[in-house]
Short mmCIF file of C-alpha atoms and ligand atoms in Angstrom, two decimals:
data_model
loop_
_atom_site.label_atom_id
_atom_site.label_comp_id
_atom_site.label_asym_id
_atom_site.label_seq_id
_atom_site.Cartn_x
_atom_site.Cartn_y
_atom_site.Cartn_z
CA MET S 1 6.27 14.40 -3.15
CA GLY S 2 10.55 14.90 -3.92
CA THR S 3 13.38 13.67 -3.25
CA ASP S 4 16.66 14.30 -4.19
CA LYS S 5 17.31 10.96 -6.12
CA THR S 6 12.80 10.99 -7.39
CA VAL S 7 12.83 11.16 -10.72
CA LYS S 8 10.66 12.72 -12.43
CA ARG S 9 8.61 11.36 -14.29
CA ARG S 10 4.74 11.07 -15.58
CA ILE S 11 3.26 8.80 -12.45
CA PRO S 12 4.42 8.23 -9.36
CA LEU S 13 5.01 4.33 -9.36
CA SER S 14 5.84 3.56 -5.96
CA PHE S 15 6.94 0.23 -3.33
CA GLU S 16 5.43 -1.49 -0.12
CA ILE S 17 7.40 -4.13 1.41
CA PHE S 18 7.01 -5.34 4.80
CA PRO S 19 9.11 -6.25 7.69
CA PRO S 20 10.10 -10.03 8.02
CA LYS S 21 8.68 -11.65 10.54
CA ALA S 22 10.18 -11.89 14.59
CA ASP S 23 11.73 -14.50 14.32
CA ALA S 24 13.34 -13.42 10.97
CA PRO S 25 16.38 -11.66 10.81
CA LEU S 26 15.87 -8.49 9.71
CA SER S 27 18.67 -8.71 6.86
CA ASP S 28 16.18 -10.78 4.40
CA ILE S 29 15.27 -7.15 3.86
CA LEU S 30 17.77 -4.91 3.98
CA VAL S 31 19.91 -7.04 1.37
CA LYS S 32 16.83 -6.33 -1.14
CA LEU S 33 17.18 -2.32 0.01
CA GLY S 34 19.48 -1.35 -2.92
CA ASP S 35 18.10 -2.97 -5.28
CA PHE S 36 14.53 -1.58 -4.61
CA ALA S 37 16.09 1.71 -4.37
CA LYS S 38 17.60 1.42 -7.85
CA LEU S 39 14.41 1.55 -9.79
CA SER S 40 13.64 4.54 -8.08
CA PRO S 41 10.68 4.07 -6.68
CA GLU S 42 8.71 7.48 -6.17
CA TYR S 43 8.51 6.47 -2.14
CA ILE S 44 8.91 3.22 -0.22
CA SER S 45 6.37 2.35 2.07
CA VAL S 46 6.64 -0.16 4.70
CA THR S 47 4.04 -2.38 6.61
CA TYR S 48 2.91 -1.62 10.54
CA GLY S 49 1.82 -5.50 12.18
CA THR S 50 -1.89 -4.35 13.41
CA ASP S 51 -1.21 -4.99 17.12
CA GLY S 52 2.00 -3.07 16.32
CA SER S 53 4.75 -5.32 17.79
CA ASN S 54 6.83 -5.16 14.54
CA ALA S 55 7.02 -1.61 15.27
CA PRO S 56 10.78 -1.50 15.54
CA ARG S 57 11.17 -2.85 12.96
CA THR S 58 9.30 -0.70 10.63
CA LEU S 59 10.70 1.67 12.16
CA GLU S 60 14.27 0.56 11.67
CA ILE S 61 13.72 -0.15 7.77
CA THR S 62 11.60 3.03 6.80
CA GLU S 63 15.14 5.27 8.29
CA ILE S 64 17.30 3.31 5.94
CA VAL S 65 14.95 3.81 2.71
CA ARG S 66 15.71 7.20 3.86
CA ARG S 67 18.72 7.81 5.32
CA ASP S 68 20.91 5.19 3.22
CA TYR S 69 19.32 5.23 0.09
CA GLY S 70 17.59 8.90 -0.31
CA ILE S 71 14.01 7.77 -0.95
CA ARG S 72 11.29 8.67 0.39
CA SER S 73 9.69 5.77 3.36
CA VAL S 74 6.61 6.22 4.44
CA ALA S 75 5.54 4.67 7.16
CA HIS S 76 2.11 2.33 8.16
CA LEU S 77 0.92 3.11 11.09
CA THR S 78 -2.58 1.54 13.14
CA CYS S 79 -3.73 2.22 16.04
CA MET S 80 -5.90 -0.50 16.30
CA ASN S 81 -4.89 -1.87 20.61
CA ALA S 82 -3.06 1.48 20.80
CA THR S 83 -4.35 4.74 23.35
CA HIS S 84 -2.95 8.51 23.00
CA GLY S 85 0.10 7.67 24.72
CA ASP S 86 1.16 4.81 22.36
CA ILE S 87 0.79 6.85 19.36
CA ALA S 88 2.28 9.84 20.73
CA ASP S 89 5.52 7.84 21.41
CA LYS S 90 5.53 6.36 18.08
CA LEU S 91 5.00 9.50 16.23
CA LEU S 92 7.70 11.15 18.82
CA ARG S 93 10.14 7.65 17.00
CA PHE S 94 9.75 8.29 13.80
CA LYS S 95 9.62 12.03 13.89
CA SER S 96 13.53 11.60 15.29
CA ALA S 97 14.14 9.25 13.36
CA GLY S 98 13.09 11.49 10.55
CA VAL S 99 10.21 9.74 9.45
CA THR S 100 7.50 12.46 8.26
CA ASP S 101 5.44 10.57 5.76
CA ILE S 102 2.69 8.39 7.68
CA LEU S 103 0.10 5.96 6.05
CA ALA S 104 -2.31 6.63 8.82
CA LEU S 105 -4.52 3.19 9.24
CA ARG S 106 -6.57 1.66 11.81
CA GLY S 107 -5.65 -2.04 10.81
CA ASP S 108 -7.76 -4.85 11.38
CA ARG S 109 -10.49 -6.45 14.13
CA ARG S 110 -8.78 -9.62 15.87
CA ASP S 111 -9.08 -11.36 18.14
CA GLY S 112 -7.36 -10.49 21.12
CA LEU S 113 -7.48 -6.84 19.94
CA ARG S 114 -9.95 -3.66 20.92
CA LEU S 115 -10.30 -0.20 20.02
CA ILE S 116 -9.46 1.56 22.80
CA ASP S 117 -8.20 5.25 22.11
CA PHE S 118 -9.13 5.25 18.80
CA ASN S 119 -12.22 3.81 16.41
CA TYR S 120 -11.41 5.10 13.27
CA ALA S 121 -8.71 5.88 11.13
CA VAL S 122 -9.95 9.39 10.54
CA ASP S 123 -8.85 9.73 14.36
CA LEU S 124 -5.47 8.55 13.80
CA ILE S 125 -5.51 11.26 11.10
CA SER S 126 -6.50 13.70 13.41
CA PHE S 127 -4.57 13.04 16.14
CA ILE S 128 -0.91 13.28 13.21
CA ASN S 129 -2.37 16.28 13.04
CA LYS S 130 -2.65 18.01 15.36
CA ALA S 131 0.65 16.53 16.58
CA GLY S 132 1.91 18.15 13.60
CA GLY S 133 5.39 18.19 11.06
CA PHE S 134 3.37 14.73 9.41
CA SER S 135 2.29 14.20 6.46
CA VAL S 136 -0.14 11.67 6.22
CA CYS S 137 -2.22 9.29 3.29
CA ALA S 138 -4.65 6.92 3.61
CA ALA S 139 -6.26 4.08 2.67
CA CYS S 140 -8.95 3.18 0.57
CA TYR S 141 -11.15 0.24 -0.95
CA PRO S 142 -12.28 0.25 -4.57
CA GLU S 143 -14.47 -3.70 -4.48
CA GLY S 144 -15.66 -1.46 -0.45
CA HIS S 145 -14.66 -2.16 2.43
CA ALA S 146 -15.19 -5.30 4.51
CA GLU S 147 -17.46 -3.14 7.22
CA SER S 148 -18.82 -0.36 5.25
CA GLY S 149 -22.31 -1.87 4.16
CA GLY S 150 -21.23 -0.64 0.71
CA ILE S 151 -19.16 1.53 -1.89
CA LYS S 152 -20.70 4.86 -0.83
CA ASN S 153 -20.23 4.23 2.69
CA ASP S 154 -16.19 4.13 1.30
CA VAL S 155 -16.98 7.96 -0.82
CA GLU S 156 -18.07 9.22 2.34
CA ILE S 157 -15.17 7.95 4.37
CA MET S 158 -12.82 8.67 1.75
CA LYS S 159 -14.17 12.49 1.99
CA LYS S 160 -14.16 13.03 5.51
CA LYS S 161 -10.20 11.59 5.06
CA ASP S 162 -10.10 14.23 2.26
CA ALA S 163 -11.57 17.31 4.23
CA LEU S 164 -8.19 15.85 7.12
CA GLY S 165 -5.84 17.18 4.35
CA VAL S 166 -4.06 13.68 3.67
CA THR S 167 -1.62 13.72 0.85
CA HIS S 168 -2.78 11.23 -1.60
CA PHE S 169 -5.12 7.50 -1.29
CA VAL S 170 -3.45 4.70 -1.27
CA SER S 171 -6.09 1.59 -2.78
CA GLN S 172 -6.70 -1.96 -1.74
CA LEU S 173 -5.88 -3.52 -4.27
CA PHE S 174 -8.09 -5.62 -7.14
CA PHE S 175 -8.04 -7.02 -10.19
CA ASP S 176 -10.68 -5.86 -11.94
CA ASN S 177 -9.71 -2.32 -13.73
CA GLY S 178 -13.70 -1.19 -13.95
CA VAL S 179 -14.33 -1.28 -9.50
CA PHE S 180 -11.35 0.90 -9.03
CA MET S 181 -12.25 3.46 -12.06
CA ARG S 182 -15.65 3.36 -10.20
CA LEU S 183 -14.41 5.23 -7.37
CA LEU S 184 -12.82 7.49 -8.86
CA ASP S 185 -16.06 8.45 -10.75
CA LEU S 186 -18.26 7.91 -7.03
CA ALA S 187 -14.79 10.60 -5.56
CA ALA S 188 -14.47 12.88 -8.68
CA ALA S 189 -18.48 13.11 -7.49
CA GLY S 190 -18.22 13.50 -4.13
CA GLY S 191 -15.09 16.97 -4.53
CA ILE S 192 -12.45 14.45 -3.32
CA LYS S 193 -8.85 15.99 -4.06
CA ALA S 194 -6.84 13.87 -3.39
CA PRO S 195 -5.20 12.09 -5.75
CA ILE S 196 -5.89 8.26 -5.65
CA HIS S 197 -2.86 5.32 -5.50
CA ALA S 198 -3.79 2.71 -7.37
CA GLY S 199 -2.80 -0.63 -5.58
CA VAL S 200 -1.23 -3.27 -8.40
CA MET S 201 -0.23 -6.62 -7.21
CA PRO S 202 1.51 -8.60 -9.88
CA ILE S 203 0.18 -13.00 -8.87
CA THR S 204 3.58 -14.90 -8.46
CA ASN S 205 2.04 -17.99 -6.89
CA ILE S 206 -0.73 -19.75 -6.00
CA LYS S 207 -0.33 -19.93 -2.26
CA GLN S 208 0.19 -16.64 -2.60
CA LEU S 209 -3.56 -15.22 -4.10
CA ALA S 210 -5.20 -17.74 -1.89
CA GLY S 211 -3.86 -15.66 0.90
CA ILE S 212 -4.65 -12.48 -0.77
CA VAL S 213 -8.26 -13.41 -1.12
CA LYS S 214 -8.50 -14.72 2.59
CA VAL S 215 -7.04 -11.39 3.83
CA SER S 216 -9.06 -8.98 1.28
CA GLY S 217 -12.07 -10.42 -0.01
CA VAL S 218 -10.44 -8.94 -3.40
CA LYS S 219 -13.03 -11.03 -6.48
CA ILE S 220 -10.90 -12.37 -9.38
CA PRO S 221 -11.82 -11.69 -13.26
CA ASP S 222 -12.45 -14.73 -14.67
CA ARG S 223 -9.46 -14.25 -17.05
CA LEU S 224 -7.45 -13.47 -14.84
CA ALA S 225 -8.63 -17.10 -12.55
CA ARG S 226 -8.85 -18.91 -17.10
CA GLN S 227 -5.13 -17.88 -17.02
CA ILE S 228 -4.06 -19.08 -12.64
CA GLY S 229 -6.25 -22.40 -14.22
CA LYS S 230 -4.57 -23.13 -16.91
CA PHE S 231 -0.75 -22.61 -15.12
CA GLU S 232 -1.36 -24.42 -12.21
CA GLY S 233 0.83 -26.66 -12.47
CA ASN S 234 3.28 -24.43 -14.62
CA PRO S 235 4.71 -21.69 -11.59
CA GLN S 236 6.99 -20.36 -14.04
CA ALA S 237 4.44 -19.40 -16.76
CA LEU S 238 1.58 -18.41 -14.03
CA LYS S 239 3.98 -16.43 -12.78
CA GLN S 240 4.82 -15.43 -16.11
CA ALA S 241 0.56 -14.70 -16.79
CA GLY S 242 0.44 -12.94 -13.25
CA MET S 243 2.66 -10.17 -14.16
CA ASN S 244 2.17 -9.33 -17.34
CA PHE S 245 -1.68 -9.57 -16.39
CA ALA S 246 -0.32 -6.40 -13.56
CA LEU S 247 1.30 -4.75 -16.75
CA GLU S 248 -2.23 -4.72 -18.44
CA GLN S 249 -3.77 -3.39 -15.46
CA ILE S 250 -1.35 -0.87 -15.33
CA SER S 251 -1.06 0.41 -18.99
CA GLU S 252 -4.83 0.45 -18.70
CA LEU S 253 -4.96 2.06 -15.84
CA ALA S 254 -2.86 4.36 -17.02
CA ALA S 255 -4.70 5.73 -20.13
CA TYR S 256 -7.64 6.50 -17.90
CA GLY S 257 -5.38 9.07 -16.33
CA VAL S 258 -4.50 7.62 -13.05
CA SER S 259 -3.17 9.34 -10.48
CA GLY S 260 -0.42 6.88 -9.15
CA VAL S 261 0.40 3.22 -8.45
CA HIS S 262 1.50 1.37 -6.20
CA LEU S 263 2.86 -1.82 -6.20
CA TYR S 264 2.33 -4.73 -3.81
CA THR S 265 6.19 -5.79 -4.31
CA MET S 266 5.82 -8.75 -1.63
CA ASN S 267 9.27 -7.82 -1.43
CA SER S 268 10.66 -9.03 -4.41
CA PRO S 269 13.10 -6.54 -5.77
CA ASP S 270 12.70 -8.89 -9.31
CA THR S 271 8.79 -8.59 -9.43
CA ALA S 272 9.11 -5.10 -8.86
CA ARG S 273 11.52 -4.34 -11.59
CA TYR S 274 10.06 -6.49 -14.78
CA ILE S 275 6.84 -4.80 -14.12
CA ARG S 276 9.00 -1.15 -13.83
CA ASP S 277 11.15 -2.46 -16.58
CA ASN S 278 8.27 -3.02 -19.04
CA THR S 279 5.86 0.31 -18.07
CA SER S 280 9.27 2.53 -18.60
CA TYR S 281 7.54 4.40 -20.63
CA LEU S 282 4.72 5.58 -17.74
CA PHE S 283 6.88 6.97 -14.89
CA GLU S 284 9.92 8.40 -16.39
P1 FAD I 1 -10.71 3.12 8.62
O1 FAD I 1 -10.83 4.00 7.62
O2 FAD I 1 -11.03 3.33 10.18
O3 FAD I 1 -12.23 2.02 8.03
C1 FAD I 1 -12.60 1.21 8.78
C2 FAD I 1 -13.95 1.04 8.94
O4 FAD I 1 -14.45 1.90 8.96
C3 FAD I 1 -14.74 1.13 7.28
O5 FAD I 1 -15.09 -0.05 7.12
C4 FAD I 1 -15.44 2.39 7.07
O6 FAD I 1 -16.64 2.59 6.25
C5 FAD I 1 -15.45 2.29 8.79
N1 FAD I 1 -15.65 3.72 8.71
C6 FAD I 1 -14.52 5.38 8.57
N2 FAD I 1 -14.52 5.64 9.52
C7 FAD I 1 -15.88 5.90 10.43
C8 FAD I 1 -17.32 7.25 11.03
N3 FAD I 1 -16.07 7.84 11.00
N4 FAD I 1 -17.45 6.41 11.23
C9 FAD I 1 -18.65 5.21 10.70
N5 FAD I 1 -17.77 4.28 10.18
C10 FAD I 1 -16.50 4.81 9.95
N6 FAD I 1 -2.74 -3.01 8.29
C11 FAD I 1 -2.15 -3.41 9.28
O7 FAD I 1 -2.13 -3.72 9.75
N7 FAD I 1 -0.64 -2.69 9.16
C12 FAD I 1 -0.68 -2.46 7.18
O8 FAD I 1 0.66 -1.85 7.57
C13 FAD I 1 -1.69 -2.28 6.42
N8 FAD I 1 -1.40 -1.34 5.30
C14 FAD I 1 -2.31 -1.56 4.77
C15 FAD I 1 -2.52 -0.64 3.68
C16 FAD I 1 -3.27 -0.54 2.53
C17 FAD I 1 -2.38 0.69 1.50
C18 FAD I 1 -4.81 -0.85 2.87
C19 FAD I 1 -5.50 -0.04 2.05
C20 FAD I 1 -4.57 -1.43 3.88
C21 FAD I 1 -3.69 -1.31 5.17
N9 FAD I 1 -3.66 -2.24 5.95
C22 FAD I 1 -2.86 -2.17 6.98
C23 FAD I 1 -5.48 -3.16 6.98
C24 FAD I 1 -6.32 -2.21 6.86
O9 FAD I 1 -5.62 -2.07 7.91
C25 FAD I 1 -7.52 -2.56 7.45
O10 FAD I 1 -7.97 -3.02 6.09
C26 FAD I 1 -8.70 -2.45 8.22
O11 FAD I 1 -9.69 -2.98 8.67
C27 FAD I 1 -9.31 -1.06 7.92
O12 FAD I 1 -8.05 0.21 7.95
P2 FAD I 1 -8.75 1.76 7.40
O13 FAD I 1 -7.59 2.10 7.72
O14 FAD I 1 -9.34 1.59 6.52
O15 FAD I 1 -9.92 1.71 8.55
#
């Protein structure tokens, strides 16, 4: 994992950003890229709408991150609702834009979307491998994926992804380090070689937290719930408590030997900077 401007550090720190909605200007995120780049992340990953509708924005942002800032960019790509031809077309576009790192995902099941030529992320990974010329990483779920039927099944799926040569795993966000450490132990016991990067999201407001719980189903530990309850009427204090919680989480994960931290930035360079500045002893 190296680019010209990548700073050698003890633990790779990467950022996730997302394209603005179709009715918002692309500049909403473009003006922030310079601030993210100044923090010298290992890479910046850009999400992809499950139905592929904002694919052009994912492509454009990943291209700009790489070309204009010299930062490695990773394009998320889902295969829900996609034919082989659709994905082949997307891969060609990514490659001609110089974007050769892909986070290969299935995408969530939603009304109106169906699985056409791909059933699972492993099918997409195999397809990308056959196309050639890409580095592929994949998702994992410390609390288990909603459809997996239990964490041991998740580890079996991770083994398949590992066998397909993924560079690393990026975890779903979590607030209880215990679940992530359990996943690391299960993966090691299962012989998984690819590093597992911890997905950490600093909570900065109540609305955001409610949305996350709804979408991902992650559990909120009592300690975090108590802090949120205490600062509910005080947005500034709540934001500080959320950031401090993330800092503690990262420092404990580092002590446990985590191989990378992926920050869900919610498109906020300020949040990323705060976390980066207060954990520089880990990332420089
Ligand atoms: P899979 O690995 O295919 O798993 C889906 C389910 O099927 C799991 O329950 C798994 O256990 C089961 N399964 C997998 N393979 C098999 C098999 N061979 N046989 C039987 N069962 C199997 N969504 C977006 O739309 N856009 C994004 O940009 C995006 N970014 C994400 C980034 C990260 C880091 C993470 C963790 C998730 C992201 N998601 C994104 C959400 C993701 O698309 C959903 O969680 C989706 O439901 C599962 O995707 P997956 O790639 O993990 O699927």
